[in-house]
Amino acid sequence: MTAAVRVSAATAPKRRFGGMSGGNARAVIERGLRATMSNNYLVVLSGFFEPVFYLLSMGIGLGGIIGAIDVDGASVPYGAYIAPALLAVSAMNGAIYDSTWNVFFKLNFGKLYQTMLLTSLGPLDVAVGEITLALLRGGVYAIGFLIVMQVMGLVLSPLAILAIPAVILIAAGFASIGMAFTSYMKTFQQMDWLPMVMLPMFLFSATFFPITVYPEAIQIMVQCFPLWHGVELIRMLTTGVVSSMIWVHIGYYVVMLGVGIVVVSRRLRALFLG
Amino acid sequence: MIRAENIAKKYGDFVAVDGISFEVQRGESFGLLGPNGAGKSTTMKMIAAVSTRTSGNLEVLGMDPNTDGPAIRSQLGVVPQEDNLDQELRVRENLITYGRFFGMSHAAVAKRADELLEFAQLTDRAKSKVEPLSGGMKRRLTIARSLMNDPQMLLLDEPTTGLDPQARHILWDRLFRLKEQGTTLVLTTHYMDEAEQLSDRIVVVDKGAIMAEGSPAQLIRQYSSKEVLEVRYGSDKNSTVAKSIADVGERQEILPDRILIYSDNGERDLAEITKRGHHPMTSLVRRSSLEDVFLRLTGRSLVE
């Protein structure tokens, strides 16, 4: 054939990370938002109300009986004690839901990622895009919840504004680990392990009472949970009782995010470019 | 466009593709034929840079798929074996998002999506959901989607499997137009009529290795005869009759239900058989087809 050399409408991306990335995670995010808009925004809304209900029932109900709790020497009303914990939980829930069940379906049933990898996207674009989507959702929940807290008078410090980036960091950590976990899951039965991890973490991570009630060994175990670090981090910011431990909490999530992204893009490469 | 030298793919101990070599030129229409499990899809995946080869050299558009996946894929259109349309999006949105994956601008994808809806005869279904579309429509949408980036080369993995004759013919027509426009086509199929319709050159693969290569006409000339005479005497008598007509034609194949006589003149041979007193229950003289070549090369037993 003597046809003139045809040039594709798509410009060829530069080689990044040995063919792992096309530098276009934005298109993955865009697709996610478009799909959410035209389908399941009601499901998205439902995730917001869960922690709000906890706050109303526990904060007002139990709060009346318990009164105040001692945080690093400062006395904090019960409602203001559990609200930041629930804020961290809402970030976690939003991120985990998006990065586990949603990813599980796209991975095993929708074949969505296989399709994406037929284009000039790379596994890293898919991983970064999907994690960003999950943390966007976590971020939206958190901002809504923070507004509820403000209205109920549970924000004790102007530092609380920093809770927004903190919540996004928490969501990012959970989203990347959640997606890494899901990339190994093949069946529904395996996915059932998720609540087995999530529920105890929610109940015992200093969410509703200080961990000092536990024996030392259990305290150490709780301090290994990611949620505990999230709860402590947000609580410092909304109550204004900040200690140098804040750097440990932030560091924990930075490491979690990094590990998650590395695992996810490796797994996507193994799963789809193997 | 493609240069494959001795490429192989192993999954653990299982050898899916066992060192095959071929080249595809620009503007050519190239067919990979083979039974199920022959290694066709795996080969396609390696070309499409979605599967890393275990060994051998592979160059697609002058680049190595193992390291330049995104750059190669930006110039390719891929139509996978299974429709993997985005069920969460509508018909036109499927095209739009796919174009965006290639980094095309909003304006460019909108324009291209409308053109391709027209091309795929789906303009009136633009706002429809994907799920209620018929099999043929889904396939056309998948092909339209693969053309969003105006690819230099289109890879089609069994493009018409599972479609009814009408849908297949519409699809062939669309693919033929692309070929006329200079798009390089690489397709796998196990439908011989499809291969004859669409391919300039064919490679027959079986058990991960190449069995034959050439244009459909060349392959028929080389591996079959000009005509085939099919005669039936009933299951019981076929083999007894076969003995007494064994010298007729160039080559014979005795199947449980009929005898195939490969020959350059089927009518003459039929006359010869009848002269010997063997009147078949039914007889048929036909041109030799790619299917005869295929069955000769890959055997008649069921391999899966």
PDB file of C-alpha atoms in Angstrom, chain B residues 89-278:
ATOM      1  CA  LEU B  89     -22.240   4.902  30.872  1.00  0.00           C
ATOM      2  CA  ARG B  90     -24.517   5.517  27.913  1.00  0.00           C
ATOM      3  CA  VAL B  91     -23.695   4.799  24.278  1.00  0.00           C
ATOM      4  CA  ARG B  92     -22.207   8.161  23.359  1.00  0.00           C
ATOM      5  CA  GLU B  93     -20.540   8.545  26.750  1.00  0.00           C
ATOM      6  CA  ASN B  94     -18.737   5.285  26.093  1.00  0.00           C
ATOM      7  CA  LEU B  95     -17.094   6.855  23.072  1.00  0.00           C
ATOM      8  CA  ILE B  96     -16.398  10.151  24.818  1.00  0.00           C
ATOM      9  CA  THR B  97     -14.656   8.667  27.864  1.00  0.00           C
ATOM     10  CA  TYR B  98     -12.681   6.243  25.727  1.00  0.00           C
ATOM     11  CA  GLY B  99     -11.357   9.124  23.625  1.00  0.00           C
ATOM     12  CA  ARG B 100     -10.468  10.987  26.810  1.00  0.00           C
ATOM     13  CA  PHE B 101      -8.409   7.983  27.941  1.00  0.00           C
ATOM     14  CA  PHE B 102      -6.197   8.759  24.946  1.00  0.00           C
ATOM     15  CA  GLY B 103      -5.769  12.310  26.169  1.00  0.00           C
ATOM     16  CA  MET B 104      -7.839  13.807  23.328  1.00  0.00           C
ATOM     17  CA  SER B 105      -9.495  17.186  23.940  1.00  0.00           C
ATOM     18  CA  HIS B 106     -13.179  17.511  24.847  1.00  0.00           C
ATOM     19  CA  ALA B 107     -13.911  19.152  21.499  1.00  0.00           C
ATOM     20  CA  ALA B 108     -12.073  16.465  19.536  1.00  0.00           C
ATOM     21  CA  VAL B 109     -13.800  13.554  21.281  1.00  0.00           C
ATOM     22  CA  ALA B 110     -17.247  15.114  20.834  1.00  0.00           C
ATOM     23  CA  LYS B 111     -16.730  15.549  17.102  1.00  0.00           C
ATOM     24  CA  ARG B 112     -15.202  12.108  16.647  1.00  0.00           C
ATOM     25  CA  ALA B 113     -17.936  10.420  18.721  1.00  0.00           C
ATOM     26  CA  ASP B 114     -20.644  11.855  16.476  1.00  0.00           C
ATOM     27  CA  GLU B 115     -18.831  10.764  13.321  1.00  0.00           C
ATOM     28  CA  LEU B 116     -18.377   7.266  14.634  1.00  0.00           C
ATOM     29  CA  LEU B 117     -21.958   6.928  15.827  1.00  0.00           C
ATOM     30  CA  GLU B 118     -22.879   7.654  12.234  1.00  0.00           C
ATOM     31  CA  PHE B 119     -20.326   5.148  10.941  1.00  0.00           C
ATOM     32  CA  ALA B 120     -21.589   2.460  13.316  1.00  0.00           C
ATOM     33  CA  GLN B 121     -25.235   3.269  12.461  1.00  0.00           C
ATOM     34  CA  LEU B 122     -25.964   4.032  16.100  1.00  0.00           C
ATOM     35  CA  THR B 123     -26.773   7.746  15.954  1.00  0.00           C
ATOM     36  CA  ASP B 124     -30.349   7.213  17.085  1.00  0.00           C
ATOM     37  CA  ARG B 125     -29.143   5.165  20.081  1.00  0.00           C
ATOM     38  CA  ALA B 126     -26.643   7.770  21.286  1.00  0.00           C
ATOM     39  CA  LYS B 127     -28.381   8.347  24.622  1.00  0.00           C
ATOM     40  CA  SER B 128     -29.394   4.731  25.174  1.00  0.00           C
ATOM     41  CA  LYS B 129     -27.901   2.579  27.894  1.00  0.00           C
ATOM     42  CA  VAL B 130     -25.521  -0.118  26.734  1.00  0.00           C
ATOM     43  CA  GLU B 131     -27.210  -3.146  28.232  1.00  0.00           C
ATOM     44  CA  PRO B 132     -30.387  -3.228  26.055  1.00  0.00           C
ATOM     45  CA  LEU B 133     -28.434  -3.033  22.765  1.00  0.00           C
ATOM     46  CA  SER B 134     -28.436  -6.118  20.527  1.00  0.00           C
ATOM     47  CA  GLY B 135     -25.283  -8.185  20.090  1.00  0.00           C
ATOM     48  CA  GLY B 136     -24.615  -6.642  16.681  1.00  0.00           C
ATOM     49  CA  MET B 137     -25.066  -3.113  18.019  1.00  0.00           C
ATOM     50  CA  LYS B 138     -22.725  -3.767  20.924  1.00  0.00           C
ATOM     51  CA  ARG B 139     -20.115  -5.077  18.536  1.00  0.00           C
ATOM     52  CA  ARG B 140     -20.473  -2.032  16.281  1.00  0.00           C
ATOM     53  CA  LEU B 141     -20.195   0.222  19.297  1.00  0.00           C
ATOM     54  CA  THR B 142     -17.066  -1.631  20.416  1.00  0.00           C
ATOM     55  CA  ILE B 143     -15.578  -1.144  16.955  1.00  0.00           C
ATOM     56  CA  ALA B 144     -16.593   2.529  16.909  1.00  0.00           C
ATOM     57  CA  ARG B 145     -14.953   2.898  20.302  1.00  0.00           C
ATOM     58  CA  SER B 146     -11.729   1.316  19.068  1.00  0.00           C
ATOM     59  CA  LEU B 147     -11.633   3.940  16.297  1.00  0.00           C
ATOM     60  CA  MET B 148     -11.899   6.951  18.611  1.00  0.00           C
ATOM     61  CA  ASN B 149      -8.174   7.663  18.432  1.00  0.00           C
ATOM     62  CA  ASP B 150      -8.132   7.198  14.633  1.00  0.00           C
ATOM     63  CA  PRO B 151      -5.720   4.277  14.997  1.00  0.00           C
ATOM     64  CA  GLN B 152      -3.072   3.339  12.444  1.00  0.00           C
ATOM     65  CA  MET B 153      -3.779  -0.292  13.068  1.00  0.00           C
ATOM     66  CA  LEU B 154      -6.914  -2.071  14.202  1.00  0.00           C
ATOM     67  CA  LEU B 155      -6.716  -5.367  16.109  1.00  0.00           C
ATOM     68  CA  LEU B 156      -9.868  -7.468  16.024  1.00  0.00           C
ATOM     69  CA  ASP B 157     -10.155 -10.614  18.106  1.00  0.00           C
ATOM     70  CA  GLU B 158     -12.921 -12.770  16.611  1.00  0.00           C
ATOM     71  CA  PRO B 159     -14.974  -9.753  15.583  1.00  0.00           C
ATOM     72  CA  THR B 160     -18.166 -11.551  14.523  1.00  0.00           C
ATOM     73  CA  THR B 161     -18.341 -14.561  16.833  1.00  0.00           C
ATOM     74  CA  GLY B 162     -21.888 -14.968  18.116  1.00  0.00           C
ATOM     75  CA  LEU B 163     -23.526 -12.588  15.642  1.00  0.00           C
ATOM     76  CA  ASP B 164     -26.303 -13.405  13.197  1.00  0.00           C
ATOM     77  CA  PRO B 165     -25.616 -13.340   9.421  1.00  0.00           C
ATOM     78  CA  GLN B 166     -27.116  -9.867   8.937  1.00  0.00           C
ATOM     79  CA  ALA B 167     -25.020  -8.368  11.697  1.00  0.00           C
ATOM     80  CA  ARG B 168     -21.885 -10.089  10.372  1.00  0.00           C
ATOM     81  CA  HIS B 169     -22.366  -8.701   6.879  1.00  0.00           C
ATOM     82  CA  ILE B 170     -22.903  -5.174   8.170  1.00  0.00           C
ATOM     83  CA  LEU B 171     -19.754  -5.495  10.206  1.00  0.00           C
ATOM     84  CA  TRP B 172     -17.706  -6.836   7.311  1.00  0.00           C
ATOM     85  CA  ASP B 173     -18.882  -3.924   5.213  1.00  0.00           C
ATOM     86  CA  ARG B 174     -17.705  -1.461   7.880  1.00  0.00           C
ATOM     87  CA  LEU B 175     -14.356  -3.195   8.232  1.00  0.00           C
ATOM     88  CA  PHE B 176     -13.879  -3.280   4.485  1.00  0.00           C
ATOM     89  CA  ARG B 177     -14.374   0.493   4.358  1.00  0.00           C
ATOM     90  CA  LEU B 178     -11.692   0.956   6.991  1.00  0.00           C
ATOM     91  CA  LYS B 179      -9.348  -1.194   4.961  1.00  0.00           C
ATOM     92  CA  GLU B 180     -10.064   0.942   1.898  1.00  0.00           C
ATOM     93  CA  GLN B 181      -9.162   4.021   3.929  1.00  0.00           C
ATOM     94  CA  GLY B 182      -5.756   2.526   4.607  1.00  0.00           C
ATOM     95  CA  THR B 183      -6.173   1.223   8.141  1.00  0.00           C
ATOM     96  CA  THR B 184      -4.033  -1.829   8.785  1.00  0.00           C
ATOM     97  CA  LEU B 185      -6.232  -4.672  10.035  1.00  0.00           C
ATOM     98  CA  VAL B 186      -5.097  -7.615  12.113  1.00  0.00           C
ATOM     99  CA  LEU B 187      -7.812 -10.095  12.918  1.00  0.00           C
ATOM    100  CA  THR B 188      -8.208 -13.498  14.465  1.00  0.00           C
ATOM    101  CA  THR B 189     -11.070 -15.700  13.505  1.00  0.00           C
ATOM    102  CA  HIS B 190     -12.105 -19.277  13.146  1.00  0.00           C
ATOM    103  CA  TYR B 191     -14.687 -18.438  10.508  1.00  0.00           C
ATOM    104  CA  MET B 192     -13.129 -19.224   7.182  1.00  0.00           C
ATOM    105  CA  ASP B 193     -15.534 -17.094   5.175  1.00  0.00           C
ATOM    106  CA  GLU B 194     -14.586 -14.157   7.368  1.00  0.00           C
ATOM    107  CA  ALA B 195     -10.892 -14.753   6.791  1.00  0.00           C
ATOM    108  CA  GLU B 196     -11.453 -14.989   3.037  1.00  0.00           C
ATOM    109  CA  GLN B 197     -13.550 -11.816   3.028  1.00  0.00           C
ATOM    110  CA  LEU B 198     -11.230  -9.658   5.037  1.00  0.00           C
ATOM    111  CA  SER B 199      -7.641 -10.881   4.859  1.00  0.00           C
ATOM    112  CA  ASP B 200      -4.995 -10.265   2.220  1.00  0.00           C
ATOM    113  CA  ARG B 201      -2.693 -12.639   4.018  1.00  0.00           C
ATOM    114  CA  ILE B 202      -3.271 -15.394   6.513  1.00  0.00           C
ATOM    115  CA  VAL B 203      -1.252 -17.269   9.071  1.00  0.00           C
ATOM    116  CA  VAL B 204      -2.641 -20.545  10.364  1.00  0.00           C
ATOM    117  CA  VAL B 205      -1.600 -21.260  13.933  1.00  0.00           C
ATOM    118  CA  ASP B 206      -2.167 -24.407  15.938  1.00  0.00           C
ATOM    119  CA  LYS B 207      -0.833 -25.385  19.369  1.00  0.00           C
ATOM    120  CA  GLY B 208       1.045 -22.100  19.589  1.00  0.00           C
ATOM    121  CA  ALA B 209       3.010 -22.560  16.346  1.00  0.00           C
ATOM    122  CA  ILE B 210       2.599 -21.434  12.723  1.00  0.00           C
ATOM    123  CA  MET B 211       1.365 -24.159  10.351  1.00  0.00           C
ATOM    124  CA  ALA B 212       1.093 -22.202   7.095  1.00  0.00           C
ATOM    125  CA  GLU B 213       1.220 -18.701   5.688  1.00  0.00           C
ATOM    126  CA  GLY B 214      -0.007 -17.025   2.495  1.00  0.00           C
ATOM    127  CA  SER B 215      -2.940 -15.352   0.763  1.00  0.00           C
ATOM    128  CA  PRO B 216      -6.230 -17.287   0.871  1.00  0.00           C
ATOM    129  CA  ALA B 217      -5.811 -18.262  -2.807  1.00  0.00           C
ATOM    130  CA  GLN B 218      -2.207 -19.377  -2.288  1.00  0.00           C
ATOM    131  CA  LEU B 219      -3.118 -21.482   0.713  1.00  0.00           C
ATOM    132  CA  ILE B 220      -5.927 -23.196  -1.169  1.00  0.00           C
ATOM    133  CA  ARG B 221      -3.615 -23.907  -4.083  1.00  0.00           C
ATOM    134  CA  GLN B 222      -0.886 -25.225  -1.862  1.00  0.00           C
ATOM    135  CA  TYR B 223      -2.837 -27.274   0.658  1.00  0.00           C
ATOM    136  CA  SER B 224      -5.976 -28.239  -1.184  1.00  0.00           C
ATOM    137  CA  SER B 225      -7.177 -28.903  -4.721  1.00  0.00           C
ATOM    138  CA  LYS B 226      -9.221 -26.760  -7.068  1.00  0.00           C
ATOM    139  CA  GLU B 227     -12.457 -28.593  -6.397  1.00  0.00           C
ATOM    140  CA  VAL B 228     -13.895 -30.950  -3.855  1.00  0.00           C
ATOM    141  CA  LEU B 229     -16.362 -33.722  -4.638  1.00  0.00           C
ATOM    142  CA  GLU B 230     -18.449 -34.842  -1.694  1.00  0.00           C
ATOM    143  CA  VAL B 231     -20.307 -38.141  -2.021  1.00  0.00           C
ATOM    144  CA  ARG B 232     -22.509 -39.937   0.496  1.00  0.00           C
ATOM    145  CA  TYR B 233     -23.426 -43.604   0.499  1.00  0.00           C
ATOM    146  CA  GLY B 234     -24.759 -43.831   4.057  1.00  0.00           C
ATOM    147  CA  SER B 235     -22.665 -44.422   7.147  1.00  0.00           C
ATOM    148  CA  ASP B 236     -22.410 -48.208   6.676  1.00  0.00           C
ATOM    149  CA  LYS B 237     -21.369 -48.264   3.044  1.00  0.00           C
ATOM    150  CA  ASN B 238     -18.967 -45.299   2.897  1.00  0.00           C
ATOM    151  CA  SER B 239     -15.872 -47.262   3.833  1.00  0.00           C
ATOM    152  CA  THR B 240     -16.591 -50.258   1.562  1.00  0.00           C
ATOM    153  CA  VAL B 241     -17.221 -48.018  -1.446  1.00  0.00           C
ATOM    154  CA  ALA B 242     -14.134 -46.010  -0.609  1.00  0.00           C
ATOM    155  CA  LYS B 243     -11.881 -49.033  -1.240  1.00  0.00           C
ATOM    156  CA  SER B 244     -13.028 -49.460  -4.802  1.00  0.00           C
ATOM    157  CA  ILE B 245     -12.724 -45.787  -5.736  1.00  0.00           C
ATOM    158  CA  ALA B 246      -9.478 -45.106  -3.926  1.00  0.00           C
ATOM    159  CA  ASP B 247      -7.650 -44.160  -7.135  1.00  0.00           C
ATOM    160  CA  VAL B 248     -10.058 -41.348  -8.056  1.00  0.00           C
ATOM    161  CA  GLY B 249      -8.949 -37.734  -7.529  1.00  0.00           C
ATOM    162  CA  GLU B 250      -5.710 -36.388  -6.065  1.00  0.00           C
ATOM    163  CA  ARG B 251      -6.470 -37.223  -2.475  1.00  0.00           C
ATOM    164  CA  GLN B 252      -9.382 -38.579  -0.505  1.00  0.00           C
ATOM    165  CA  GLU B 253     -10.687 -38.211   2.961  1.00  0.00           C
ATOM    166  CA  ILE B 254     -13.130 -40.749   4.359  1.00  0.00           C
ATOM    167  CA  LEU B 255     -15.355 -39.306   7.030  1.00  0.00           C
ATOM    168  CA  PRO B 256     -18.064 -41.204   8.903  1.00  0.00           C
ATOM    169  CA  ASP B 257     -20.834 -39.497   6.962  1.00  0.00           C
ATOM    170  CA  ARG B 258     -19.259 -38.843   3.558  1.00  0.00           C
ATOM    171  CA  ILE B 259     -16.236 -39.240   1.306  1.00  0.00           C
ATOM    172  CA  LEU B 260     -14.336 -36.131   0.202  1.00  0.00           C
ATOM    173  CA  ILE B 261     -12.454 -36.360  -3.062  1.00  0.00           C
ATOM    174  CA  TYR B 262      -9.997 -33.554  -3.710  1.00  0.00           C
ATOM    175  CA  SER B 263      -9.597 -33.041  -7.405  1.00  0.00           C
ATOM    176  CA  ASP B 264      -9.076 -30.523 -10.183  1.00  0.00           C
ATOM    177  CA  ASN B 265     -12.307 -31.628 -11.856  1.00  0.00           C
ATOM    178  CA  GLY B 266     -15.099 -32.837  -9.606  1.00  0.00           C
ATOM    179  CA  GLU B 267     -17.681 -33.496 -12.325  1.00  0.00           C
ATOM    180  CA  ARG B 268     -15.306 -35.787 -14.233  1.00  0.00           C
ATOM    181  CA  ASP B 269     -14.566 -37.785 -11.085  1.00  0.00           C
ATOM    182  CA  LEU B 270     -18.231 -38.067 -10.241  1.00  0.00           C
ATOM    183  CA  ALA B 271     -18.859 -39.470 -13.716  1.00  0.00           C
ATOM    184  CA  GLU B 272     -16.007 -41.961 -13.198  1.00  0.00           C
ATOM    185  CA  ILE B 273     -17.437 -43.181  -9.878  1.00  0.00           C
ATOM    186  CA  THR B 274     -20.927 -43.601 -11.328  1.00  0.00           C
ATOM    187  CA  LYS B 275     -19.439 -45.486 -14.287  1.00  0.00           C
ATOM    188  CA  ARG B 276     -17.979 -47.987 -11.790  1.00  0.00           C
ATOM    189  CA  GLY B 277     -21.496 -48.595 -10.566  1.00  0.00           C
ATOM    190  CA  HIS B 278     -21.367 -46.651  -7.275  1.00  0.00           C
TER     191      HIS B 278
END
